[in-house]
Amino acid sequence: MGKESILVRGNRTLSGEVKISGAKNSALKLMAASILGQGESIIQNVPDISDIAIMSDVLRRLGATVTRTDHSLTIDTQELDSYSTPYELVSRMRASISVLGPLIGRFGQAKVAMPGGCQIGARKIDMHLVGLEALGVSFDVDHGTLIATTPEGLKGSQVMLEFPSVGATENMLMAAVVAEGTTVIDNAAREPEIVDLCNMLCEMGAKIDGGGSVSIEIEGVPLEDLHPCTHTTIGDRIEAGTFLAGGALTGGPVTVQGIDPDYLRMAIMKLKAMGCDIACGDDYVTVTRSRPLMPADIQTLPHPGFPTDLQAQFMLLATLAEGTSVITENVFENRFMFASELMRMGADIAIEDHHAIVHGGQTLQGAPVSSTDLRAGAALVLAGIVAEGYTTIYDVEHIDRGYEDYVGKLRSLGADVSRAESNVRA
Ligand code: UD1
């Protein structure tokens, strides 16, 4: 079977209500955390996307059984007997590195191939290593595989992260919960997905205080005190933000259902600044726009700042706004590859270092484009929806990594999009 592409007919308006799936970036880590439960955990509201299938394979390779029923995963880690994750899996998904902390927690050792992942910058793991070393972990690298050992066991420690890295905070959390004594992670990541992970770990018997704040305190407990649990994944704020951008782009109204609006405060602030009207309830957000789009300056930052995973979607909005916007990417290097694809559709964007200067007011024209990463792919489909004529998006396997039934959900909002087999590029 050849690769698939997405074909979009332009000049459409999105309107209606869309159910948001569980957060990819939460579910992946909750699955890793189940290693510490040593029994049958159930994780609910798990999106049906390819990254989750890869993490299921990672866990199976370690000896777990993983079964999916609709949007629930049952993960039995009782018989887990390996602490080694091979390159063939880690190279398919960088987030496989999040088994490092729980494997160290469970076995006192781990072997994890060095990660690959999205082509967005260097994406090092030095902070993961520095943080875990402070807990007593020794690292060695052998032919591309990271070998972790704990010669004197895991010991609680006070660690200041150089940058509030999401992945480093998570790996530290999942080792520190079973370290001897108290660990404090300062300058910790504050993303909602961190809070979700802390909640699940606490449901398993861990003692964690301050999840979601800059300083997290963990009182280690013996591994035997941790047990499996049933946990429901929070809604995906990036999927929600993507559909809200779609509504803002075409006027809406678009309602995203199944998401805590608090997770999207900065994105909502920018949508309002760009001329949109927003209505929120406990678990939904509605966007409507009846005025022309206005430019906005946006800089990506760790949560609660503007999320880097919504940068491409908002660059698209800036392209259609009347005036000039400056978008600054502070989280990842090399995350403007989307701009060159959008320029092929008629956008006027100048890249200067980590700033994109977007001269708005452009009319986009349909074109063959390539999905350079997950979020860029999703934004290109939205670009096709407002463009004149037809757009074909290639390399859509990136989109399948993180968006459950993206085409189906967009069609339910009125888009003219379909998937097609594409052996040959236009
Ligand atoms: C997670 C999310 C990703 C999101 C990102 C930032 C998952 C699976 N992915 O990625 O979608 O865009 O958070 O919100 O949850 N860094 C280092 N050394 C390290 C760790 C990170 O230099 O040891 C750098 C990275 O290269 C990057 C920045 O820090 O430039 C942020 O990385 P981090 O917060 O760790 O993101 P991820 O956990 O990889």
mmCIF file of C-alpha atoms in Angstrom, residues 63 93 114 167 365 388 404:
data_model
loop_
_atom_site.group_PDB
_atom_site.id
_atom_site.type_symbol
_atom_site.label_atom_id
_atom_site.label_comp_id
_atom_site.label_asym_id
_atom_site.label_seq_id
_atom_site.Cartn_x
_atom_site.Cartn_y
_atom_site.Cartn_z
ATOM 1 C CA GLY A 63 6.679 -7.794 28.712
ATOM 2 C CA MET A 93 8.786 7.981 18.500
ATOM 3 C CA MET A 114 18.846 7.253 22.139
ATOM 4 C CA GLY A 167 10.063 15.286 29.315
ATOM 5 C CA GLN A 365 -3.888 29.413 -3.195
ATOM 6 C CA GLU A 388 -8.620 29.003 -3.368
ATOM 7 C CA GLU A 404 -7.547 11.024 15.864
#
